[in-house]
PDB file of N, CA, C and O in Angstrom:
ATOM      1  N   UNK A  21       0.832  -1.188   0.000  1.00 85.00           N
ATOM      2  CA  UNK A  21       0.000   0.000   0.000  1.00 85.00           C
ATOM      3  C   UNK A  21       0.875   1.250   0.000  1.00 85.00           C
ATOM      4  O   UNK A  21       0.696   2.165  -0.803  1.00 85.00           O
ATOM      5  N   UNK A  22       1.664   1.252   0.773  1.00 91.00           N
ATOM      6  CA  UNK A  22       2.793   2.069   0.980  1.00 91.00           C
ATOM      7  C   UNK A  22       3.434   2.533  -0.468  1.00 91.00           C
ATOM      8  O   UNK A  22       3.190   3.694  -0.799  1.00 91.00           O
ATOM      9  N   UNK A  23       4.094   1.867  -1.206  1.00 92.00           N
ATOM     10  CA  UNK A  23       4.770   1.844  -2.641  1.00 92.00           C
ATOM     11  C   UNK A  23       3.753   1.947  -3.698  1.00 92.00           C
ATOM     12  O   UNK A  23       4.012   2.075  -4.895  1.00 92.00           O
ATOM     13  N   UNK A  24       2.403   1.873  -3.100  1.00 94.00           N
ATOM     14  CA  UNK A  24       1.221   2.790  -3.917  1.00 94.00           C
ATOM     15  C   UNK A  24       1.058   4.107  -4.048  1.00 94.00           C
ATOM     16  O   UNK A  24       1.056   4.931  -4.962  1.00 94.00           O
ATOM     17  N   UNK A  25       0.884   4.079  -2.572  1.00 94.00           N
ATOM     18  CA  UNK A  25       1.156   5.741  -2.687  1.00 94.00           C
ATOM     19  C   UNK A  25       1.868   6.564  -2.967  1.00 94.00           C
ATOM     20  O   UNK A  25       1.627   7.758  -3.142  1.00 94.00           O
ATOM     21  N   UNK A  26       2.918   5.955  -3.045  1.00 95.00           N
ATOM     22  CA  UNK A  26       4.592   6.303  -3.063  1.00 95.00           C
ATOM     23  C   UNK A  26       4.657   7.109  -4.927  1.00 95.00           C
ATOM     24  O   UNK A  26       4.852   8.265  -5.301  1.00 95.00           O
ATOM     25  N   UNK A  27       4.434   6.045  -5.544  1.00 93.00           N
ATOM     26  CA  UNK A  27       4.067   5.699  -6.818  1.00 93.00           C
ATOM     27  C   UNK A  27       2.748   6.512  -7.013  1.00 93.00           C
ATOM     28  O   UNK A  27       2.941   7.065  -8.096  1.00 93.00           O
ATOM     29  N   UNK A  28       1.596   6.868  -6.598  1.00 95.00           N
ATOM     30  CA  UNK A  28       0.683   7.779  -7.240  1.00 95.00           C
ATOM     31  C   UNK A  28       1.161   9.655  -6.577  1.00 95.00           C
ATOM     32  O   UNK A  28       0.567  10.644  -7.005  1.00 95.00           O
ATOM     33  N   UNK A  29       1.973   9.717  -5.822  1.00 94.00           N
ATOM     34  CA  UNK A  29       2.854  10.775  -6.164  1.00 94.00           C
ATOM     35  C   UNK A  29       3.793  10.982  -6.233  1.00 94.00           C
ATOM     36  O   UNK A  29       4.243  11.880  -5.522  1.00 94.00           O
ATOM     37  N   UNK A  30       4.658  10.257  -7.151  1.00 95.00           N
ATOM     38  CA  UNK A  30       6.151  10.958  -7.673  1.00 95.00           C
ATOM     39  C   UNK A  30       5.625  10.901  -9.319  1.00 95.00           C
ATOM     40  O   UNK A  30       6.258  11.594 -10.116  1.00 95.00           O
ATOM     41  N   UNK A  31       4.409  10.034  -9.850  1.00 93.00           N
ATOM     42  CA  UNK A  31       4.328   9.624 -11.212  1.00 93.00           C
ATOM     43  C   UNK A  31       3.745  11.100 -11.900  1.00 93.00           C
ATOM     44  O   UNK A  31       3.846  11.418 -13.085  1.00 93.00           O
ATOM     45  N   UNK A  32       3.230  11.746 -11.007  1.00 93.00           N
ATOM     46  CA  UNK A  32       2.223  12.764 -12.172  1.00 93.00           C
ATOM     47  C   UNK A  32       3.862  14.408 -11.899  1.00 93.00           C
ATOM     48  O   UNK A  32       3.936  15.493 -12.476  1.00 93.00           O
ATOM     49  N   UNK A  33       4.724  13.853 -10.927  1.00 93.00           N
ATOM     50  CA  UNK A  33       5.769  14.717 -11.139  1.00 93.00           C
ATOM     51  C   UNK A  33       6.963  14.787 -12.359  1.00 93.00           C
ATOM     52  O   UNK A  33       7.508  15.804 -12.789  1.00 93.00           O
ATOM     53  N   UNK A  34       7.264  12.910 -12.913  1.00 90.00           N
ATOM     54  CA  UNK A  34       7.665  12.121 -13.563  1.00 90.00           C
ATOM     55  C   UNK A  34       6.832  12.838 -14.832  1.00 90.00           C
ATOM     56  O   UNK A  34       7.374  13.724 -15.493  1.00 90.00           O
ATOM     57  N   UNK A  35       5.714  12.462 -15.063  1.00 88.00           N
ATOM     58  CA  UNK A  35       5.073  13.026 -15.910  1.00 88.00           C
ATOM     59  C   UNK A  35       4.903  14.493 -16.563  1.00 88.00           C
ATOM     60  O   UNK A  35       4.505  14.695 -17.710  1.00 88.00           O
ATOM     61  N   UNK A  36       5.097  15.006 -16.075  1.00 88.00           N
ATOM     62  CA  UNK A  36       5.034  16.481 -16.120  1.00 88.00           C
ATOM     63  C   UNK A  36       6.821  17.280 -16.868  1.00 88.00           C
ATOM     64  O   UNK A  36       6.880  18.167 -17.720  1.00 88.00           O
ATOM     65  N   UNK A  37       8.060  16.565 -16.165  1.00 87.00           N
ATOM     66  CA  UNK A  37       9.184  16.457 -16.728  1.00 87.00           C
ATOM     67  C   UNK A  37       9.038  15.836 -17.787  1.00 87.00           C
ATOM     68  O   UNK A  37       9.623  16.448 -18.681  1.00 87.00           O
ATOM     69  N   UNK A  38       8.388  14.614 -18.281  1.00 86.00           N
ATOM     70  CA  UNK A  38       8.825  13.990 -19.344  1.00 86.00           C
ATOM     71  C   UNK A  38       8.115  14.423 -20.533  1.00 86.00           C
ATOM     72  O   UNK A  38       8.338  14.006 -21.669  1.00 86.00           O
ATOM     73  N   UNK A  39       7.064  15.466 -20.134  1.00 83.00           N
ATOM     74  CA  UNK A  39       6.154  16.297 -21.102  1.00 83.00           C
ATOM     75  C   UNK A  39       6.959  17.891 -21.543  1.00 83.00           C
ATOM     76  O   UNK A  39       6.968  18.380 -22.672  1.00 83.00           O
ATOM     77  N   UNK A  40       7.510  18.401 -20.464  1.00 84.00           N
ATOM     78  CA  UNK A  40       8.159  19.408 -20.731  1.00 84.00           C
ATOM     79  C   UNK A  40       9.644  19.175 -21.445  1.00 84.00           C
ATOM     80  O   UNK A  40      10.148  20.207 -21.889  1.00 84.00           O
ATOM     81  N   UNK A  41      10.347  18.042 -21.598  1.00 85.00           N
ATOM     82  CA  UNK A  41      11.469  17.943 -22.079  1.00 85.00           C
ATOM     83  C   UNK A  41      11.274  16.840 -23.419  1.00 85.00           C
ATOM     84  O   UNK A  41      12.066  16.148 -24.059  1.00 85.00           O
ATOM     85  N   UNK A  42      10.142  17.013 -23.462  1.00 81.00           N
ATOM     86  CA  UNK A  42       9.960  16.261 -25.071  1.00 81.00           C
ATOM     87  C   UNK A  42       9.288  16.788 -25.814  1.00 81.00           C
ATOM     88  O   UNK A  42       8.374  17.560 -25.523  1.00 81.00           O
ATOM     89  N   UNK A  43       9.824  16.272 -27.515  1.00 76.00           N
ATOM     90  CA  UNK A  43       9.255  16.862 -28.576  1.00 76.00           C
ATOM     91  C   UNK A  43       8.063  16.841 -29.251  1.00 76.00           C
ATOM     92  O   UNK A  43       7.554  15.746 -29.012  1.00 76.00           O
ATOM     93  N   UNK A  44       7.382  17.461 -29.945  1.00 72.00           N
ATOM     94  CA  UNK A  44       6.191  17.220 -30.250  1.00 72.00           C
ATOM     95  C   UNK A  44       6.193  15.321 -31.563  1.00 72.00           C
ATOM     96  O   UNK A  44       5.978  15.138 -32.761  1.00 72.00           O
ATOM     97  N   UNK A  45       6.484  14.586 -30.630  1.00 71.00           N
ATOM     98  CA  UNK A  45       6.645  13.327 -31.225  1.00 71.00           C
ATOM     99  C   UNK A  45       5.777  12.750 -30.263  1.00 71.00           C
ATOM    100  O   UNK A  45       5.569  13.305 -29.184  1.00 71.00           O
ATOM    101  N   UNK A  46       5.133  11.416 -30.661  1.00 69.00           N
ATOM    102  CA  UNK A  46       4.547  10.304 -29.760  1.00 69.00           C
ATOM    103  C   UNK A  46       6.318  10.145 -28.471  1.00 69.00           C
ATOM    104  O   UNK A  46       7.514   9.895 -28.622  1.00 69.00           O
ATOM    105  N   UNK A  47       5.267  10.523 -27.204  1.00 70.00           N
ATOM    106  CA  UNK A  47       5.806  10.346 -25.826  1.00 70.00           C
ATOM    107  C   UNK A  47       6.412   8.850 -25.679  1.00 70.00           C
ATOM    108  O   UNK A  47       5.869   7.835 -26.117  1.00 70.00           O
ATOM    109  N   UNK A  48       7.761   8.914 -24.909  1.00 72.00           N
ATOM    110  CA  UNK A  48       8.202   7.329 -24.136  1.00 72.00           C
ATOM    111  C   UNK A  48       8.305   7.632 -23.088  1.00 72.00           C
ATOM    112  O   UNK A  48       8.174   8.801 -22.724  1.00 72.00           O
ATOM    113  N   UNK A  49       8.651   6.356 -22.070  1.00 76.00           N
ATOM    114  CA  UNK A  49       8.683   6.683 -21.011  1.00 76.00           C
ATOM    115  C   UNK A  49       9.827   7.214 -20.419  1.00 76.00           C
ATOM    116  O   UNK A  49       9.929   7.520 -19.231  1.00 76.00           O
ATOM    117  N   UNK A  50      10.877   7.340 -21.471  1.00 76.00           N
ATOM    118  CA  UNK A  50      12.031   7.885 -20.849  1.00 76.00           C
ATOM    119  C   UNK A  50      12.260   9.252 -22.431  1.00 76.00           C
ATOM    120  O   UNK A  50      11.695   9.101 -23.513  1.00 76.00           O
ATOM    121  N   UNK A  51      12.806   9.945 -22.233  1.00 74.00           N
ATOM    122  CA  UNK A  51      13.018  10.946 -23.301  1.00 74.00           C
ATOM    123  C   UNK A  51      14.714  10.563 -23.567  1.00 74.00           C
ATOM    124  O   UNK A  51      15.681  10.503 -22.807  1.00 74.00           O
ATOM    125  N   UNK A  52      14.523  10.335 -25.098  1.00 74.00           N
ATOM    126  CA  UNK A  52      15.508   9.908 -25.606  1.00 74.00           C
ATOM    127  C   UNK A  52      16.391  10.698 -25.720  1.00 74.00           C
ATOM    128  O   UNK A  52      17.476  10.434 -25.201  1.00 74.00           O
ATOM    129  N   UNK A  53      16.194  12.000 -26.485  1.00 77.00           N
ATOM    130  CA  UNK A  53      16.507  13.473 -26.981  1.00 77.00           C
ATOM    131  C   UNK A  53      16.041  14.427 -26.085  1.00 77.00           C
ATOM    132  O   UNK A  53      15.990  15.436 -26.789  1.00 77.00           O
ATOM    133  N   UNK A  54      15.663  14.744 -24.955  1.00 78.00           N
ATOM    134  CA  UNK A  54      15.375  15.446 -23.903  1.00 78.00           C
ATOM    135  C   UNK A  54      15.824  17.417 -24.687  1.00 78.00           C
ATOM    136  O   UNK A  54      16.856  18.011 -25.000  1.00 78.00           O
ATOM    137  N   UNK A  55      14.341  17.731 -24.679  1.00 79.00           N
ATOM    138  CA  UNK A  55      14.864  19.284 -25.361  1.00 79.00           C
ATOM    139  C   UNK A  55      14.717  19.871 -24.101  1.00 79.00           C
ATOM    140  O   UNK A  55      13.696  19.752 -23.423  1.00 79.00           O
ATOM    141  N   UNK A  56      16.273  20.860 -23.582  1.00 83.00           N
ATOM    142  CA  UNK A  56      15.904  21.811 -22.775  1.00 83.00           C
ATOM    143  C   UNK A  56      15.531  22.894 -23.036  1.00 83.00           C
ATOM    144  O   UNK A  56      14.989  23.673 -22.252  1.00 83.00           O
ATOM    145  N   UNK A  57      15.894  23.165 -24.727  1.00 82.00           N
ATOM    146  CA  UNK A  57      15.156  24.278 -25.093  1.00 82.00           C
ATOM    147  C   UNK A  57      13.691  24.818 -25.028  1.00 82.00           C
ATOM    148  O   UNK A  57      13.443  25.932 -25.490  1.00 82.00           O
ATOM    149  N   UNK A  58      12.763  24.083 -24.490  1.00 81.00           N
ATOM    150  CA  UNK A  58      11.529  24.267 -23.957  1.00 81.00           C
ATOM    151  C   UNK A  58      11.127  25.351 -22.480  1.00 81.00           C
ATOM    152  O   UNK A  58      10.168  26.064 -22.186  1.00 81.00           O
ATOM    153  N   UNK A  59      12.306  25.030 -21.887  1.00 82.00           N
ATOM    154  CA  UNK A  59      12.469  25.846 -20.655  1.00 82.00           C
ATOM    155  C   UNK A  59      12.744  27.493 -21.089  1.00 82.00           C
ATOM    156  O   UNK A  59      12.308  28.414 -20.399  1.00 82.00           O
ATOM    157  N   UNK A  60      13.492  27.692 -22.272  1.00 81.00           N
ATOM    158  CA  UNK A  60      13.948  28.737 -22.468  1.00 81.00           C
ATOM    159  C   UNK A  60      13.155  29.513 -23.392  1.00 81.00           C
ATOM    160  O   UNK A  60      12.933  30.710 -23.569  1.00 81.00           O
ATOM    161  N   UNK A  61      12.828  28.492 -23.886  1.00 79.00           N
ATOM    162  CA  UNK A  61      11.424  29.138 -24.728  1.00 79.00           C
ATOM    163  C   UNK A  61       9.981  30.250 -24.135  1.00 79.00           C
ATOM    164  O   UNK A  61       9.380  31.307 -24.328  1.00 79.00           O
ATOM    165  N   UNK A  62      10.076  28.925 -23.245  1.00 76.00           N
ATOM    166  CA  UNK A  62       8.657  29.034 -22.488  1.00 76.00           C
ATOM    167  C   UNK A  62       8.859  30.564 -21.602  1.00 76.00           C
ATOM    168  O   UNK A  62       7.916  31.315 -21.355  1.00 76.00           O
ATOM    169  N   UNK A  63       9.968  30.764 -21.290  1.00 76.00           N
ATOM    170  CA  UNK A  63      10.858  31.989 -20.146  1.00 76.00           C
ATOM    171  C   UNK A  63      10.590  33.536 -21.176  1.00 76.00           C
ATOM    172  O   UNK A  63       9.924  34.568 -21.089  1.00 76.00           O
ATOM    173  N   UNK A  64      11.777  32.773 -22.344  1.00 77.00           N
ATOM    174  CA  UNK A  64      11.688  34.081 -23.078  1.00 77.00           C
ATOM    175  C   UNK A  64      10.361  34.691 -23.881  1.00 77.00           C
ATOM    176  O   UNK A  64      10.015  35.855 -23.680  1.00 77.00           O
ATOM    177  N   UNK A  65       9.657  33.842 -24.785  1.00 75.00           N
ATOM    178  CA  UNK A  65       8.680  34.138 -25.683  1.00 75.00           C
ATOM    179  C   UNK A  65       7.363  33.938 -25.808  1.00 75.00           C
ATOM    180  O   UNK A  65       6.692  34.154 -26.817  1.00 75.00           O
ATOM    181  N   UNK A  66       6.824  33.328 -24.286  1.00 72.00           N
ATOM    182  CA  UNK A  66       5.274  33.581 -24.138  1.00 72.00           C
ATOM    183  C   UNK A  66       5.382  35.006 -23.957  1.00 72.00           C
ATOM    184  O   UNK A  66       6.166  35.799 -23.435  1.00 72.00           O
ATOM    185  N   UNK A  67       3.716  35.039 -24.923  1.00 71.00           N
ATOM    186  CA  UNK A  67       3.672  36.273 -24.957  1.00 71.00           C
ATOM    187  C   UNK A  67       1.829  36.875 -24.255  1.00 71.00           C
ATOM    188  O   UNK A  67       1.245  37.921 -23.972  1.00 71.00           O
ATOM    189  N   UNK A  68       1.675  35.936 -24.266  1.00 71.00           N
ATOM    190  CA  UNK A  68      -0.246  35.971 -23.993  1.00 71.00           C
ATOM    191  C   UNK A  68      -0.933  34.775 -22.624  1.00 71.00           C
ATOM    192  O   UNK A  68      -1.815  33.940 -22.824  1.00 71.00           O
ATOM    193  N   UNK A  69      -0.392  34.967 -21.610  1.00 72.00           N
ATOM    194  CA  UNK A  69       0.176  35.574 -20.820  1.00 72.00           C
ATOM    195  C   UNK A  69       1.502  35.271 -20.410  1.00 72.00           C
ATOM    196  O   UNK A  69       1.749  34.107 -20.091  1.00 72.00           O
ATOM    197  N   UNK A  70       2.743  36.470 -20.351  1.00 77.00           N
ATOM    198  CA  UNK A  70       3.563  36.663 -19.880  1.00 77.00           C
ATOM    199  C   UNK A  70       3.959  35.073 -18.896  1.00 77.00           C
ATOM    200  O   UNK A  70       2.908  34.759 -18.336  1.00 77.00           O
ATOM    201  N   UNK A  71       4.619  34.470 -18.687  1.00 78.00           N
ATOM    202  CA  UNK A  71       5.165  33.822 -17.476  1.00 78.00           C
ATOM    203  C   UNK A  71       5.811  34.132 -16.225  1.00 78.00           C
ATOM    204  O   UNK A  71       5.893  33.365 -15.266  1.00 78.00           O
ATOM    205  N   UNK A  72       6.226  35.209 -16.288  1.00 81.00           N
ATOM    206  CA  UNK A  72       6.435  36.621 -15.349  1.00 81.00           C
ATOM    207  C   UNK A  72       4.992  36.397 -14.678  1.00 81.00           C
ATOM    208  O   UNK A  72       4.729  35.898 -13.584  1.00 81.00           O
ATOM    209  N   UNK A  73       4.091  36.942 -15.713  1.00 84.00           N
ATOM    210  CA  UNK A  73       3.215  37.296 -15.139  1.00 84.00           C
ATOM    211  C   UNK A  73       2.112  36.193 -14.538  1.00 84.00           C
ATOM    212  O   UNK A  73       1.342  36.472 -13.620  1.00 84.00           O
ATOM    213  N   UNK A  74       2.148  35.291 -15.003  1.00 84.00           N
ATOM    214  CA  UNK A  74       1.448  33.702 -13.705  1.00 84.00           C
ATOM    215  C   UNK A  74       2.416  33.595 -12.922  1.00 84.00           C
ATOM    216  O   UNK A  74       1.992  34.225 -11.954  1.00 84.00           O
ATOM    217  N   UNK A  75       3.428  33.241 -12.649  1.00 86.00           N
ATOM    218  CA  UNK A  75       4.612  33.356 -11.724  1.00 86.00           C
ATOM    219  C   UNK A  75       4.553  34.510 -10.688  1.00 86.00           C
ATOM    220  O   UNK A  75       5.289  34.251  -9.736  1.00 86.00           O
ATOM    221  N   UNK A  76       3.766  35.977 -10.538  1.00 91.00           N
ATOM    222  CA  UNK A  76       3.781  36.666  -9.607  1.00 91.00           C
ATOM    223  C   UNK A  76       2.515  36.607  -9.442  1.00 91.00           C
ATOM    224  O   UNK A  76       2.334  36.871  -8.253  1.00 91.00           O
ATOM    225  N   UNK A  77       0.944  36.299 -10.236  1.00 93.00           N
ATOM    226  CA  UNK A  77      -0.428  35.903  -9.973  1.00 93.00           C
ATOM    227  C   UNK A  77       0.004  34.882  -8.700  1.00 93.00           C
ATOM    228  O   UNK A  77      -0.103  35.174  -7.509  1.00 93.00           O
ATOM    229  N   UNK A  78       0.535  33.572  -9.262  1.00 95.00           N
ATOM    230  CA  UNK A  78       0.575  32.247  -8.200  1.00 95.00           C
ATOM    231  C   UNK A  78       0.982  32.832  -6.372  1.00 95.00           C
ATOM    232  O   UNK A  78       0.500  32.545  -5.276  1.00 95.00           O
ATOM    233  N   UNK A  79       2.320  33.942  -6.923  1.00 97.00           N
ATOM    234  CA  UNK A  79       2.711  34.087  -5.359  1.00 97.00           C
ATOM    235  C   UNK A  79       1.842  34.760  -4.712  1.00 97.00           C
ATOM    236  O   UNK A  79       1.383  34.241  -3.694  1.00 97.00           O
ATOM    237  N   UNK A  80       1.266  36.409  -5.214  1.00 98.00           N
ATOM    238  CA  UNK A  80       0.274  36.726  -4.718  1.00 98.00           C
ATOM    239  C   UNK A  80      -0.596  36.060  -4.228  1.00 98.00           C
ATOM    240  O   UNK A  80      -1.033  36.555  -3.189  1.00 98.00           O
ATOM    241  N   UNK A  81      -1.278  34.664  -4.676  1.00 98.00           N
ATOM    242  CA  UNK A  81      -2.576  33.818  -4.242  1.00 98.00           C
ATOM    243  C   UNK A  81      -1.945  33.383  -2.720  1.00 98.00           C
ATOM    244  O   UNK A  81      -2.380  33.697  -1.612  1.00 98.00           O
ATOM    245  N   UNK A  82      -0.830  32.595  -3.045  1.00 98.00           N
ATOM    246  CA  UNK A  82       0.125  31.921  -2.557  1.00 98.00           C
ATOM    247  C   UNK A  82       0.356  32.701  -0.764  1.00 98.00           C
ATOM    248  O   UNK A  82       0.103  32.027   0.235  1.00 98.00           O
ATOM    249  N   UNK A  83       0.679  33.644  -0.702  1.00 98.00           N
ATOM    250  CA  UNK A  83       0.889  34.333   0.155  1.00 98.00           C
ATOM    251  C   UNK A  83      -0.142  35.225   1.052  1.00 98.00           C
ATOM    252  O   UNK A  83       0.167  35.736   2.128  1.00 98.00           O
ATOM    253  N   UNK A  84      -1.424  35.325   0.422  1.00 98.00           N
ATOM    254  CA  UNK A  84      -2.383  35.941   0.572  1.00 98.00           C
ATOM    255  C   UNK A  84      -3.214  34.934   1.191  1.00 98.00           C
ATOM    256  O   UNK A  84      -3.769  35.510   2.126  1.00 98.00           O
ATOM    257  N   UNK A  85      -3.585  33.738   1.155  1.00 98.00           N
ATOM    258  CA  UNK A  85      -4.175  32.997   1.483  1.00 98.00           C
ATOM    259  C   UNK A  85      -3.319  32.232   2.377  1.00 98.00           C
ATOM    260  O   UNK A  85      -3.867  31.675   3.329  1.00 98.00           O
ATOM    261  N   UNK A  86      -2.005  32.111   2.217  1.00 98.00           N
ATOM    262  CA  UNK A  86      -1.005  31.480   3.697  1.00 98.00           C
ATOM    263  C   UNK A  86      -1.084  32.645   5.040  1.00 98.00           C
ATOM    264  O   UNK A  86      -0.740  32.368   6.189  1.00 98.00           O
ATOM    265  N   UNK A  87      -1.609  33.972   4.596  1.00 98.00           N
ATOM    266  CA  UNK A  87      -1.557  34.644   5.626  1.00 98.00           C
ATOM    267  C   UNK A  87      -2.957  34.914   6.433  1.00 98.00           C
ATOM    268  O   UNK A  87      -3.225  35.131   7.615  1.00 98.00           O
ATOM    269  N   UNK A  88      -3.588  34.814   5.434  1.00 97.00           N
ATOM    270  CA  UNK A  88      -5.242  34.322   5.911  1.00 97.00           C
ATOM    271  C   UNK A  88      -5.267  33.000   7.173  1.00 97.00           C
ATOM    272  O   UNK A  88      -5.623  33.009   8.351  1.00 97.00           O
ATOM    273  N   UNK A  89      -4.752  32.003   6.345  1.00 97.00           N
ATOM    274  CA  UNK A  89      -4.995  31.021   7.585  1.00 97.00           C
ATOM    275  C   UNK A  89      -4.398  31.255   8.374  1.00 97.00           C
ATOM    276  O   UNK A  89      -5.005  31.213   9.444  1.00 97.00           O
ATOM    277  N   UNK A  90      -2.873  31.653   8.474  1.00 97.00           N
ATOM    278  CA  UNK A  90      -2.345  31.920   9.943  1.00 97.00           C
ATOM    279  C   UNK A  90      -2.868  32.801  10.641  1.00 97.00           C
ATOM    280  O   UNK A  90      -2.699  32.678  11.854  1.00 97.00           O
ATOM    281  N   UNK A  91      -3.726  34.056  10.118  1.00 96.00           N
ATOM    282  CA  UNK A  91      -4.847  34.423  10.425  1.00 96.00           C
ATOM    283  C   UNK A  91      -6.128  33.899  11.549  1.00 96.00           C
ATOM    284  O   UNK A  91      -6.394  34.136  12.727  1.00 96.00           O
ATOM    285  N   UNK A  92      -6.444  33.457  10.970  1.00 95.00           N
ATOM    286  CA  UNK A  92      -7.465  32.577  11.315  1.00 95.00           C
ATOM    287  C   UNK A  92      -7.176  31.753  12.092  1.00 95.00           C
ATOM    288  O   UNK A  92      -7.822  31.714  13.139  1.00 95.00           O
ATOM    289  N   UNK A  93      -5.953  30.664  11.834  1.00 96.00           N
ATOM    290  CA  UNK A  93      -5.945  29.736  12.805  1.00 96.00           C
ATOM    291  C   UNK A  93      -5.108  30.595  14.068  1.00 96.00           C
ATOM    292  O   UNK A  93      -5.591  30.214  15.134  1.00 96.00           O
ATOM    293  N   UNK A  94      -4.452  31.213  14.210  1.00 95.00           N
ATOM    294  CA  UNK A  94      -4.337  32.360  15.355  1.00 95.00           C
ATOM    295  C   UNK A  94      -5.666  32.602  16.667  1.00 95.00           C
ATOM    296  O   UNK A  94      -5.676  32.507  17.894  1.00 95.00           O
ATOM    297  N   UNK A  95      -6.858  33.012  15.436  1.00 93.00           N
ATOM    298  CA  UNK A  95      -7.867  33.350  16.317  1.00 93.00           C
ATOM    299  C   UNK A  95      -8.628  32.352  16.821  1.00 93.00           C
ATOM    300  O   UNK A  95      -9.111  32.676  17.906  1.00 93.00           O
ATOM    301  N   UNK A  96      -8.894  31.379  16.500  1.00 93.00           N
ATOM    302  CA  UNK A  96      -9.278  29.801  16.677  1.00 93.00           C
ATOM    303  C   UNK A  96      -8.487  29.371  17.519  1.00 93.00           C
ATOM    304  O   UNK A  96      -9.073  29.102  18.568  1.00 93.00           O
ATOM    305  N   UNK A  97      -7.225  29.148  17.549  1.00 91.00           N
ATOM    306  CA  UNK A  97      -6.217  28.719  18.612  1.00 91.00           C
ATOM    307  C   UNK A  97      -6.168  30.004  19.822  1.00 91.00           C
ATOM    308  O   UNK A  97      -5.562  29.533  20.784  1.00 91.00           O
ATOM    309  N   UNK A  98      -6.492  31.126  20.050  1.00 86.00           N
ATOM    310  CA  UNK A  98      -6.510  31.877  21.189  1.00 86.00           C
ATOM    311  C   UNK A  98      -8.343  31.313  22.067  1.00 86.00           C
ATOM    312  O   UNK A  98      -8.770  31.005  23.179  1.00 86.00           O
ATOM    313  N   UNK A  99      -8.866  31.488  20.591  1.00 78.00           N
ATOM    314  CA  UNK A  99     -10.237  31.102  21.419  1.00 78.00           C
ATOM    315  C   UNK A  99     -10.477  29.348  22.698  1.00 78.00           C
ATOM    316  O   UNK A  99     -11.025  29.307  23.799  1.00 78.00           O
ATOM    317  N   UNK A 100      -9.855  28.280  21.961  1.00 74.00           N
ATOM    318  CA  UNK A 100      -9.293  27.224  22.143  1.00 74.00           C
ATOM    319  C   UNK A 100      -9.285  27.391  24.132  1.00 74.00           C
ATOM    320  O   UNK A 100      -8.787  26.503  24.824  1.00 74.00           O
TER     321      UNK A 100
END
């Protein structure tokens, strides 16, 4: 059970690398030709939306809502 779980999260991380470093060819499970030029692509020449710009959306959420709960669980834990 253990090496199940283990295995239903490292695979969709596995997955996600082996999508970003391969070519628009039918996928293997290992990338033969591994393009890193995808990384640099994706950095320099989106243009609709920016990657800059989801990259400072995410932290904003990110930080705004981590400060909420410590928030919250603050006032919950004094009430306690």
């Amino acid at each position: 059970i253990l090496l199940l779980g283990a295995f239903a999260s490292i695979f969709p991380l596995y997955w996600m690398f082996n999508i970003a470093v391969s070519r628009w060819e039918p996928r293997t499970w290992l990338p033969l030709n591994p393009r890193w030029e995808n990384f640099i692509y994706a950095w320099n020449y989106m243009e609709d939306p920016p990657i800059w710009r989801a990259l400072l959306n995410s932290t904003i959420v990110t930080v705004s809502r981590t400060l909420l709960v410590l928030f919250a669980s603050s006032l919950t834990a004094y009430a306690l």
